Amino acid sequence: MELFHELRTPFLEEIKTSRVGQKHHSDAGVVDEVVDATLQLFASIVQHLLQQEQSPPALLLRNVDWHDFVINLMARFKDETGINVVEQFNELQQHDSLEVYTDEFENLRSIMLHNNHALPDPYILDSFLGVLRPAVKPFVRAFKPTSIARAVEIARLQEESLVLLIQTQKLINPCHQNPSKKYL
C-alpha cells in the first residue's frame, strides 16, 4: 500500500488540474463525488494489480496517457439516462389519471434538472399543460396558471367536475349506460 500513497498525491494533483476536476456544476458536491469515485476506482486498480502480482503499478501508470485514462474512465461510467430522459420528457402524454401523469412528469423533470438541462420555468409549465387531456387542457389554460402546482390544482378540479358530470348523466339517462338494453 505504500505504492498507493506514493501515487495518490500526483494523481490527486492531476485530477485537480484536469477537465474531470474542473467545476462545471454550481454544486461543488457533484465535483467532490466525481473525484471520490475516481480515487476509489484508482485505489481498486492498484489493489487489484498488487494482488495479481502483475507489473508494478507505477510502471503501468507511467505508460498510460492521462487523456486516454480520462476518456476510458468516462466511457466506463457514462450516464446515458440523460439522452433517454430528454426523449421521454418530450414524448410524455397523459394516458392515465392526472396523478400518474404528474408523477411521471415530476420524475422526468427532476432527472433532467439533475443532469443540468437548463429549462426555463415557462417552458416546463407549457410542456406540462400541452399534453393534458383535451377535456382538461383548455379549462386549465383559461386560468393562466403560473406554476405546475397551480396547474395541477386546476386540472384536478376539472377532472373531478368531469367525473361528476358523467355520473350525473348516467343517473339521469340510464339507457345510455348500456345501449344494448335499449333494444331488448
mmCIF file with all atom_site columns, C-alpha atoms in Angstrom:
data_model
loop_
_atom_site.group_PDB
_atom_site.id
_atom_site.type_symbol
_atom_site.label_atom_id
_atom_site.label_alt_id
_atom_site.label_comp_id
_atom_site.label_asym_id
_atom_site.label_entity_id
_atom_site.label_seq_id
_atom_site.pdbx_PDB_ins_code
_atom_site.Cartn_x
_atom_site.Cartn_y
_atom_site.Cartn_z
_atom_site.occupancy
_atom_site.B_iso_or_equiv
_atom_site.pdbx_formal_charge
_atom_site.auth_seq_id
_atom_site.auth_comp_id
_atom_site.auth_asym_id
_atom_site.auth_atom_id
_atom_site.pdbx_PDB_model_num
ATOM 1   C CA . MET A 1 1   ? 0.000   0.000   0.000   1.00 0.00 ? 1   MET A CA 1
ATOM 2   C CA . GLU A 1 2   ? 2.984   2.337   0.223   1.00 0.00 ? 2   GLU A CA 1
ATOM 3   C CA . LEU A 1 3   ? 2.913   2.429   -3.551  1.00 0.00 ? 3   LEU A CA 1
ATOM 4   C CA . PHE A 1 4   ? -0.712  3.576   -3.433  1.00 0.00 ? 4   PHE A CA 1
ATOM 5   C CA . HIS A 1 5   ? 0.133   6.518   -1.177  1.00 0.00 ? 5   HIS A CA 1
ATOM 6   C CA . GLU A 1 6   ? 3.147   7.341   -3.355  1.00 0.00 ? 6   GLU A CA 1
ATOM 7   C CA . LEU A 1 7   ? 0.953   7.511   -6.460  1.00 0.00 ? 7   LEU A CA 1
ATOM 8   C CA . ARG A 1 8   ? -2.063  9.107   -4.787  1.00 0.00 ? 8   ARG A CA 1
ATOM 9   C CA . THR A 1 9   ? -0.660  12.643  -4.404  1.00 0.00 ? 9   THR A CA 1
ATOM 10  C CA . PRO A 1 10  ? 0.364   13.157  -8.053  1.00 0.00 ? 10  PRO A CA 1
ATOM 11  C CA . PHE A 1 11  ? -2.908  11.539  -9.086  1.00 0.00 ? 11  PHE A CA 1
ATOM 12  C CA . LEU A 1 12  ? -4.897  13.996  -6.959  1.00 0.00 ? 12  LEU A CA 1
ATOM 13  C CA . GLU A 1 13  ? -2.964  16.917  -8.412  1.00 0.00 ? 13  GLU A CA 1
ATOM 14  C CA . GLU A 1 14  ? -3.668  15.682  -11.935 1.00 0.00 ? 14  GLU A CA 1
ATOM 15  C CA . ILE A 1 15  ? -7.381  15.393  -11.155 1.00 0.00 ? 15  ILE A CA 1
ATOM 16  C CA . LYS A 1 16  ? -7.500  18.915  -9.776  1.00 0.00 ? 16  LYS A CA 1
ATOM 17  C CA . THR A 1 17  ? -5.925  20.355  -12.925 1.00 0.00 ? 17  THR A CA 1
ATOM 18  C CA . SER A 1 18  ? -7.724  18.181  -15.473 1.00 0.00 ? 18  SER A CA 1
ATOM 19  C CA . ARG A 1 19  ? -11.145 18.524  -17.072 1.00 0.00 ? 19  ARG A CA 1
ATOM 20  C CA . VAL A 1 20  ? -12.533 15.909  -14.676 1.00 0.00 ? 20  VAL A CA 1
ATOM 21  C CA . GLY A 1 21  ? -11.684 18.092  -11.698 1.00 0.00 ? 21  GLY A CA 1
ATOM 22  C CA . GLN A 1 22  ? -12.957 21.387  -13.117 1.00 0.00 ? 22  GLN A CA 1
ATOM 23  C CA . LYS A 1 23  ? -16.150 22.690  -11.625 1.00 0.00 ? 23  LYS A CA 1
ATOM 24  C CA . HIS A 1 24  ? -18.746 22.525  -14.385 1.00 0.00 ? 24  HIS A CA 1
ATOM 25  C CA . HIS A 1 25  ? -21.573 22.485  -11.866 1.00 0.00 ? 25  HIS A CA 1
ATOM 26  C CA . SER A 1 26  ? -22.710 25.144  -9.454  1.00 0.00 ? 26  SER A CA 1
ATOM 27  C CA . ASP A 1 27  ? -22.800 22.412  -6.813  1.00 0.00 ? 27  ASP A CA 1
ATOM 28  C CA . ALA A 1 28  ? -19.268 21.650  -5.618  1.00 0.00 ? 28  ALA A CA 1
ATOM 29  C CA . GLY A 1 29  ? -20.574 18.426  -4.058  1.00 0.00 ? 29  GLY A CA 1
ATOM 30  C CA . VAL A 1 30  ? -21.046 16.891  -7.506  1.00 0.00 ? 30  VAL A CA 1
ATOM 31  C CA . VAL A 1 31  ? -17.390 17.545  -8.340  1.00 0.00 ? 31  VAL A CA 1
ATOM 32  C CA . ASP A 1 32  ? -16.332 16.067  -4.990  1.00 0.00 ? 32  ASP A CA 1
ATOM 33  C CA . GLU A 1 33  ? -18.362 12.941  -5.765  1.00 0.00 ? 33  GLU A CA 1
ATOM 34  C CA . VAL A 1 34  ? -16.604 12.574  -9.132  1.00 0.00 ? 34  VAL A CA 1
ATOM 35  C CA . VAL A 1 35  ? -13.187 13.000  -7.508  1.00 0.00 ? 35  VAL A CA 1
ATOM 36  C CA . ASP A 1 36  ? -14.073 10.496  -4.754  1.00 0.00 ? 36  ASP A CA 1
ATOM 37  C CA . ALA A 1 37  ? -15.356 7.969   -7.292  1.00 0.00 ? 37  ALA A CA 1
ATOM 38  C CA . THR A 1 38  ? -12.211 8.408   -9.379  1.00 0.00 ? 38  THR A CA 1
ATOM 39  C CA . LEU A 1 39  ? -9.998  7.897   -6.337  1.00 0.00 ? 39  LEU A CA 1
ATOM 40  C CA . GLN A 1 40  ? -11.914 4.781   -5.343  1.00 0.00 ? 40  GLN A CA 1
ATOM 41  C CA . LEU A 1 41  ? -11.507 3.394   -8.840  1.00 0.00 ? 41  LEU A CA 1
ATOM 42  C CA . PHE A 1 42  ? -7.811  4.224   -8.771  1.00 0.00 ? 42  PHE A CA 1
ATOM 43  C CA . ALA A 1 43  ? -7.392  2.511   -5.384  1.00 0.00 ? 43  ALA A CA 1
ATOM 44  C CA . SER A 1 44  ? -9.199  -0.610  -6.585  1.00 0.00 ? 44  SER A CA 1
ATOM 45  C CA . ILE A 1 45  ? -6.999  -0.769  -9.706  1.00 0.00 ? 45  ILE A CA 1
ATOM 46  C CA . VAL A 1 46  ? -3.834  -0.514  -7.615  1.00 0.00 ? 46  VAL A CA 1
ATOM 47  C CA . GLN A 1 47  ? -5.070  -3.140  -5.147  1.00 0.00 ? 47  GLN A CA 1
ATOM 48  C CA . HIS A 1 48  ? -6.060  -5.486  -7.961  1.00 0.00 ? 48  HIS A CA 1
ATOM 49  C CA . LEU A 1 49  ? -2.666  -5.159  -9.618  1.00 0.00 ? 49  LEU A CA 1
ATOM 50  C CA . LEU A 1 50  ? -0.859  -5.738  -6.334  1.00 0.00 ? 50  LEU A CA 1
ATOM 51  C CA . GLN A 1 51  ? -2.947  -8.835  -5.622  1.00 0.00 ? 51  GLN A CA 1
ATOM 52  C CA . GLN A 1 52  ? -2.383  -10.218 -9.104  1.00 0.00 ? 52  GLN A CA 1
ATOM 53  C CA . GLU A 1 53  ? 1.368   -9.624  -8.795  1.00 0.00 ? 53  GLU A CA 1
ATOM 54  C CA . GLN A 1 54  ? 1.455   -8.140  -12.252 1.00 0.00 ? 54  GLN A CA 1
ATOM 55  C CA . SER A 1 55  ? 3.750   -5.417  -13.451 1.00 0.00 ? 55  SER A CA 1
ATOM 56  C CA . PRO A 1 56  ? 4.374   -2.674  -10.888 1.00 0.00 ? 56  PRO A CA 1
ATOM 57  C CA . PRO A 1 57  ? 1.515   -0.141  -10.944 1.00 0.00 ? 57  PRO A CA 1
ATOM 58  C CA . ALA A 1 58  ? 3.930   2.788   -11.076 1.00 0.00 ? 58  ALA A CA 1
ATOM 59  C CA . LEU A 1 59  ? 5.418   1.473   -14.320 1.00 0.00 ? 59  LEU A CA 1
ATOM 60  C CA . LEU A 1 60  ? 1.976   0.677   -15.701 1.00 0.00 ? 60  LEU A CA 1
ATOM 61  C CA . LEU A 1 61  ? 0.556   4.098   -14.847 1.00 0.00 ? 61  LEU A CA 1
ATOM 62  C CA . ARG A 1 62  ? 3.516   5.961   -16.319 1.00 0.00 ? 62  ARG A CA 1
ATOM 63  C CA . ASN A 1 63  ? 2.783   4.363   -19.687 1.00 0.00 ? 63  ASN A CA 1
ATOM 64  C CA . VAL A 1 64  ? -0.876  5.398   -19.691 1.00 0.00 ? 64  VAL A CA 1
ATOM 65  C CA . ASP A 1 65  ? -1.652  8.775   -21.172 1.00 0.00 ? 65  ASP A CA 1
ATOM 66  C CA . TRP A 1 66  ? -3.792  10.822  -18.784 1.00 0.00 ? 66  TRP A CA 1
ATOM 67  C CA . HIS A 1 67  ? -6.145  11.923  -21.572 1.00 0.00 ? 67  HIS A CA 1
ATOM 68  C CA . ASP A 1 68  ? -6.726  8.284   -22.587 1.00 0.00 ? 68  ASP A CA 1
ATOM 69  C CA . PHE A 1 69  ? -7.302  7.320   -18.960 1.00 0.00 ? 69  PHE A CA 1
ATOM 70  C CA . VAL A 1 70  ? -9.944  10.040  -18.522 1.00 0.00 ? 70  VAL A CA 1
ATOM 71  C CA . ILE A 1 71  ? -11.698 9.068   -21.773 1.00 0.00 ? 71  ILE A CA 1
ATOM 72  C CA . ASN A 1 72  ? -11.743 5.389   -20.764 1.00 0.00 ? 72  ASN A CA 1
ATOM 73  C CA . LEU A 1 73  ? -12.952 6.254   -17.277 1.00 0.00 ? 73  LEU A CA 1
ATOM 74  C CA . MET A 1 74  ? -15.760 8.416   -18.645 1.00 0.00 ? 74  MET A CA 1
ATOM 75  C CA . ALA A 1 75  ? -16.752 5.734   -21.168 1.00 0.00 ? 75  ALA A CA 1
ATOM 76  C CA . ARG A 1 76  ? -16.866 3.122   -18.405 1.00 0.00 ? 76  ARG A CA 1
ATOM 77  C CA . PHE A 1 77  ? -19.123 5.183   -16.140 1.00 0.00 ? 77  PHE A CA 1
ATOM 78  C CA . LYS A 1 78  ? -21.054 7.141   -18.757 1.00 0.00 ? 78  LYS A CA 1
ATOM 79  C CA . ASP A 1 79  ? -24.579 8.043   -17.732 1.00 0.00 ? 79  ASP A CA 1
ATOM 80  C CA . GLU A 1 80  ? -26.781 7.557   -20.776 1.00 0.00 ? 80  GLU A CA 1
ATOM 81  C CA . THR A 1 81  ? -30.005 8.265   -18.923 1.00 0.00 ? 81  THR A CA 1
ATOM 82  C CA . GLY A 1 82  ? -29.733 11.952  -19.825 1.00 0.00 ? 82  GLY A CA 1
ATOM 83  C CA . ILE A 1 83  ? -30.347 11.300  -23.513 1.00 0.00 ? 83  ILE A CA 1
ATOM 84  C CA . ASN A 1 84  ? -33.283 8.985   -22.868 1.00 0.00 ? 84  ASN A CA 1
ATOM 85  C CA . VAL A 1 85  ? -34.776 11.325  -20.282 1.00 0.00 ? 85  VAL A CA 1
ATOM 86  C CA . VAL A 1 86  ? -34.959 14.248  -22.714 1.00 0.00 ? 86  VAL A CA 1
ATOM 87  C CA . GLU A 1 87  ? -36.651 12.000  -25.249 1.00 0.00 ? 87  GLU A CA 1
ATOM 88  C CA . GLN A 1 88  ? -39.089 10.640  -22.654 1.00 0.00 ? 88  GLN A CA 1
ATOM 89  C CA . PHE A 1 89  ? -39.824 14.140  -21.364 1.00 0.00 ? 89  PHE A CA 1
ATOM 90  C CA . ASN A 1 90  ? -40.607 15.414  -24.857 1.00 0.00 ? 90  ASN A CA 1
ATOM 91  C CA . GLU A 1 91  ? -42.822 12.404  -25.658 1.00 0.00 ? 91  GLU A CA 1
ATOM 92  C CA . LEU A 1 92  ? -44.716 12.333  -22.351 1.00 0.00 ? 92  LEU A CA 1
ATOM 93  C CA . GLN A 1 93  ? -48.516 12.197  -22.702 1.00 0.00 ? 93  GLN A CA 1
ATOM 94  C CA . GLN A 1 94  ? -51.344 11.979  -20.180 1.00 0.00 ? 94  GLN A CA 1
ATOM 95  C CA . HIS A 1 95  ? -52.763 8.492   -20.718 1.00 0.00 ? 95  HIS A CA 1
ATOM 96  C CA . ASP A 1 96  ? -53.845 7.695   -17.176 1.00 0.00 ? 96  ASP A CA 1
ATOM 97  C CA . SER A 1 97  ? -55.013 9.783   -14.272 1.00 0.00 ? 97  SER A CA 1
ATOM 98  C CA . LEU A 1 98  ? -53.691 13.236  -13.534 1.00 0.00 ? 98  LEU A CA 1
ATOM 99  C CA . GLU A 1 99  ? -51.799 11.806  -10.546 1.00 0.00 ? 99  GLU A CA 1
ATOM 100 C CA . VAL A 1 100 ? -49.920 9.261   -12.674 1.00 0.00 ? 100 VAL A CA 1
ATOM 101 C CA . TYR A 1 101 ? -49.112 11.884  -15.308 1.00 0.00 ? 101 TYR A CA 1
ATOM 102 C CA . THR A 1 102 ? -47.940 14.394  -12.679 1.00 0.00 ? 102 THR A CA 1
ATOM 103 C CA . ASP A 1 103 ? -45.711 11.778  -11.023 1.00 0.00 ? 103 ASP A CA 1
ATOM 104 C CA . GLU A 1 104 ? -44.129 10.821  -14.369 1.00 0.00 ? 104 GLU A CA 1
ATOM 105 C CA . PHE A 1 105 ? -43.682 14.478  -15.324 1.00 0.00 ? 105 PHE A CA 1
ATOM 106 C CA . GLU A 1 106 ? -42.097 15.439  -11.984 1.00 0.00 ? 106 GLU A CA 1
ATOM 107 C CA . ASN A 1 107 ? -39.803 12.409  -12.055 1.00 0.00 ? 107 ASN A CA 1
ATOM 108 C CA . LEU A 1 108 ? -38.514 13.171  -15.560 1.00 0.00 ? 108 LEU A CA 1
ATOM 109 C CA . ARG A 1 109 ? -38.226 16.882  -14.801 1.00 0.00 ? 109 ARG A CA 1
ATOM 110 C CA . SER A 1 110 ? -36.129 16.244  -11.685 1.00 0.00 ? 110 SER A CA 1
ATOM 111 C CA . ILE A 1 111 ? -33.800 13.903  -13.584 1.00 0.00 ? 111 ILE A CA 1
ATOM 112 C CA . MET A 1 112 ? -33.388 16.459  -16.376 1.00 0.00 ? 112 MET A CA 1
ATOM 113 C CA . LEU A 1 113 ? -32.621 19.253  -13.920 1.00 0.00 ? 113 LEU A CA 1
ATOM 114 C CA . HIS A 1 114 ? -30.195 16.953  -12.079 1.00 0.00 ? 114 HIS A CA 1
ATOM 115 C CA . ASN A 1 115 ? -28.406 16.314  -15.377 1.00 0.00 ? 115 ASN A CA 1
ATOM 116 C CA . ASN A 1 116 ? -28.073 20.100  -15.818 1.00 0.00 ? 116 ASN A CA 1
ATOM 117 C CA . HIS A 1 117 ? -30.546 20.549  -18.619 1.00 0.00 ? 117 HIS A CA 1
ATOM 118 C CA . ALA A 1 118 ? -31.355 24.219  -18.146 1.00 0.00 ? 118 ALA A CA 1
ATOM 119 C CA . LEU A 1 119 ? -35.068 24.558  -18.732 1.00 0.00 ? 119 LEU A CA 1
ATOM 120 C CA . PRO A 1 120 ? -36.865 27.838  -18.068 1.00 0.00 ? 120 PRO A CA 1
ATOM 121 C CA . ASP A 1 121 ? -39.955 27.617  -15.856 1.00 0.00 ? 121 ASP A CA 1
ATOM 122 C CA . PRO A 1 122 ? -42.350 28.827  -18.609 1.00 0.00 ? 122 PRO A CA 1
ATOM 123 C CA . TYR A 1 123 ? -41.108 26.009  -20.889 1.00 0.00 ? 123 TYR A CA 1
ATOM 124 C CA . ILE A 1 124 ? -41.677 23.412  -18.173 1.00 0.00 ? 124 ILE A CA 1
ATOM 125 C CA . LEU A 1 125 ? -45.156 24.768  -17.457 1.00 0.00 ? 125 LEU A CA 1
ATOM 126 C CA . ASP A 1 126 ? -46.069 24.829  -21.171 1.00 0.00 ? 126 ASP A CA 1
ATOM 127 C CA . SER A 1 127 ? -44.780 21.262  -21.529 1.00 0.00 ? 127 SER A CA 1
ATOM 128 C CA . PHE A 1 128 ? -46.948 20.172  -18.629 1.00 0.00 ? 128 PHE A CA 1
ATOM 129 C CA . LEU A 1 129 ? -50.060 21.923  -19.951 1.00 0.00 ? 129 LEU A CA 1
ATOM 130 C CA . GLY A 1 130 ? -49.507 20.945  -23.568 1.00 0.00 ? 130 GLY A CA 1
ATOM 131 C CA . VAL A 1 131 ? -50.209 17.256  -23.117 1.00 0.00 ? 131 VAL A CA 1
ATOM 132 C CA . LEU A 1 132 ? -53.101 17.339  -20.686 1.00 0.00 ? 132 LEU A CA 1
ATOM 133 C CA . ARG A 1 133 ? -56.256 15.591  -21.858 1.00 0.00 ? 133 ARG A CA 1
ATOM 134 C CA . PRO A 1 134 ? -58.290 17.651  -24.353 1.00 0.00 ? 134 PRO A CA 1
ATOM 135 C CA . ALA A 1 135 ? -61.218 17.923  -21.929 1.00 0.00 ? 135 ALA A CA 1
ATOM 136 C CA . VAL A 1 136 ? -58.942 19.373  -19.238 1.00 0.00 ? 136 VAL A CA 1
ATOM 137 C CA . LYS A 1 137 ? -56.355 21.438  -21.115 1.00 0.00 ? 137 LYS A CA 1
ATOM 138 C CA . PRO A 1 138 ? -58.493 24.437  -22.241 1.00 0.00 ? 138 PRO A CA 1
ATOM 139 C CA . PHE A 1 139 ? -60.035 24.759  -18.787 1.00 0.00 ? 139 PHE A CA 1
ATOM 140 C CA . VAL A 1 140 ? -56.609 24.856  -17.107 1.00 0.00 ? 140 VAL A CA 1
ATOM 141 C CA . ARG A 1 141 ? -55.173 27.269  -19.681 1.00 0.00 ? 141 ARG A CA 1
ATOM 142 C CA . ALA A 1 142 ? -58.127 29.648  -19.146 1.00 0.00 ? 142 ALA A CA 1
ATOM 143 C CA . PHE A 1 143 ? -56.977 30.205  -15.564 1.00 0.00 ? 143 PHE A CA 1
ATOM 144 C CA . LYS A 1 144 ? -53.419 31.050  -16.741 1.00 0.00 ? 144 LYS A CA 1
ATOM 145 C CA . PRO A 1 145 ? -51.554 29.163  -14.013 1.00 0.00 ? 145 PRO A CA 1
ATOM 146 C CA . THR A 1 146 ? -48.072 30.434  -13.180 1.00 0.00 ? 146 THR A CA 1
ATOM 147 C CA . SER A 1 147 ? -46.796 27.223  -11.594 1.00 0.00 ? 147 SER A CA 1
ATOM 148 C CA . ILE A 1 148 ? -47.171 23.500  -12.052 1.00 0.00 ? 148 ILE A CA 1
ATOM 149 C CA . ALA A 1 149 ? -48.681 23.217  -8.570  1.00 0.00 ? 149 ALA A CA 1
ATOM 150 C CA . ARG A 1 150 ? -51.444 25.650  -9.539  1.00 0.00 ? 150 ARG A CA 1
ATOM 151 C CA . ALA A 1 151 ? -51.967 23.896  -12.894 1.00 0.00 ? 151 ALA A CA 1
ATOM 152 C CA . VAL A 1 152 ? -52.333 20.536  -11.122 1.00 0.00 ? 152 VAL A CA 1
ATOM 153 C CA . GLU A 1 153 ? -54.824 22.040  -8.691  1.00 0.00 ? 153 GLU A CA 1
ATOM 154 C CA . ILE A 1 154 ? -56.965 23.443  -11.528 1.00 0.00 ? 154 ILE A CA 1
ATOM 155 C CA . ALA A 1 155 ? -56.694 20.218  -13.561 1.00 0.00 ? 155 ALA A CA 1
ATOM 156 C CA . ARG A 1 156 ? -57.827 18.195  -10.534 1.00 0.00 ? 156 ARG A CA 1
ATOM 157 C CA . LEU A 1 157 ? -60.901 20.380  -10.173 1.00 0.00 ? 157 LEU A CA 1
ATOM 158 C CA . GLN A 1 158 ? -61.734 19.947  -13.859 1.00 0.00 ? 158 GLN A CA 1
ATOM 159 C CA . GLU A 1 159 ? -61.260 16.169  -13.733 1.00 0.00 ? 159 GLU A CA 1
ATOM 160 C CA . GLU A 1 160 ? -63.475 15.959  -10.644 1.00 0.00 ? 160 GLU A CA 1
ATOM 161 C CA . SER A 1 161 ? -66.175 18.010  -12.356 1.00 0.00 ? 161 SER A CA 1
ATOM 162 C CA . LEU A 1 162 ? -65.977 15.784  -15.448 1.00 0.00 ? 162 LEU A CA 1
ATOM 163 C CA . VAL A 1 163 ? -66.368 12.665  -13.309 1.00 0.00 ? 163 VAL A CA 1
ATOM 164 C CA . LEU A 1 164 ? -69.393 14.199  -11.579 1.00 0.00 ? 164 LEU A CA 1
ATOM 165 C CA . LEU A 1 165 ? -70.867 15.193  -14.940 1.00 0.00 ? 165 LEU A CA 1
ATOM 166 C CA . ILE A 1 166 ? -70.530 11.640  -16.270 1.00 0.00 ? 166 ILE A CA 1
ATOM 167 C CA . GLN A 1 167 ? -72.047 10.171  -13.095 1.00 0.00 ? 167 GLN A CA 1
ATOM 168 C CA . THR A 1 168 ? -74.938 12.637  -13.262 1.00 0.00 ? 168 THR A CA 1
ATOM 169 C CA . GLN A 1 169 ? -75.610 11.767  -16.903 1.00 0.00 ? 169 GLN A CA 1
ATOM 170 C CA . LYS A 1 170 ? -75.696 8.061   -16.029 1.00 0.00 ? 170 LYS A CA 1
ATOM 171 C CA . LEU A 1 171 ? -78.233 8.713   -13.277 1.00 0.00 ? 171 LEU A CA 1
ATOM 172 C CA . ILE A 1 172 ? -80.437 10.892  -15.451 1.00 0.00 ? 172 ILE A CA 1
ATOM 173 C CA . ASN A 1 173 ? -80.348 8.706   -18.536 1.00 0.00 ? 173 ASN A CA 1
ATOM 174 C CA . PRO A 1 174 ? -79.577 5.074   -17.589 1.00 0.00 ? 174 PRO A CA 1
ATOM 175 C CA . CYS A 1 175 ? -80.350 3.876   -21.149 1.00 0.00 ? 175 CYS A CA 1
ATOM 176 C CA . HIS A 1 176 ? -77.074 5.330   -22.366 1.00 0.00 ? 176 HIS A CA 1
ATOM 177 C CA . GLN A 1 177 ? -75.200 3.320   -19.804 1.00 0.00 ? 177 GLN A CA 1
ATOM 178 C CA . ASN A 1 178 ? -75.681 0.124   -21.836 1.00 0.00 ? 178 ASN A CA 1
ATOM 179 C CA . PRO A 1 179 ? -77.073 0.784   -25.346 1.00 0.00 ? 179 PRO A CA 1
ATOM 180 C CA . SER A 1 180 ? -77.884 -2.899  -25.977 1.00 0.00 ? 180 SER A CA 1
ATOM 181 C CA . LYS A 1 181 ? -80.618 -2.856  -23.262 1.00 0.00 ? 181 LYS A CA 1
ATOM 182 C CA . LYS A 1 182 ? -82.452 -0.137  -25.157 1.00 0.00 ? 182 LYS A CA 1
ATOM 183 C CA . TYR A 1 183 ? -83.247 -2.554  -27.961 1.00 0.00 ? 183 TYR A CA 1
ATOM 184 C CA . LEU A 1 184 ? -84.219 -5.549  -25.805 1.00 0.00 ? 184 LEU A CA 1
#
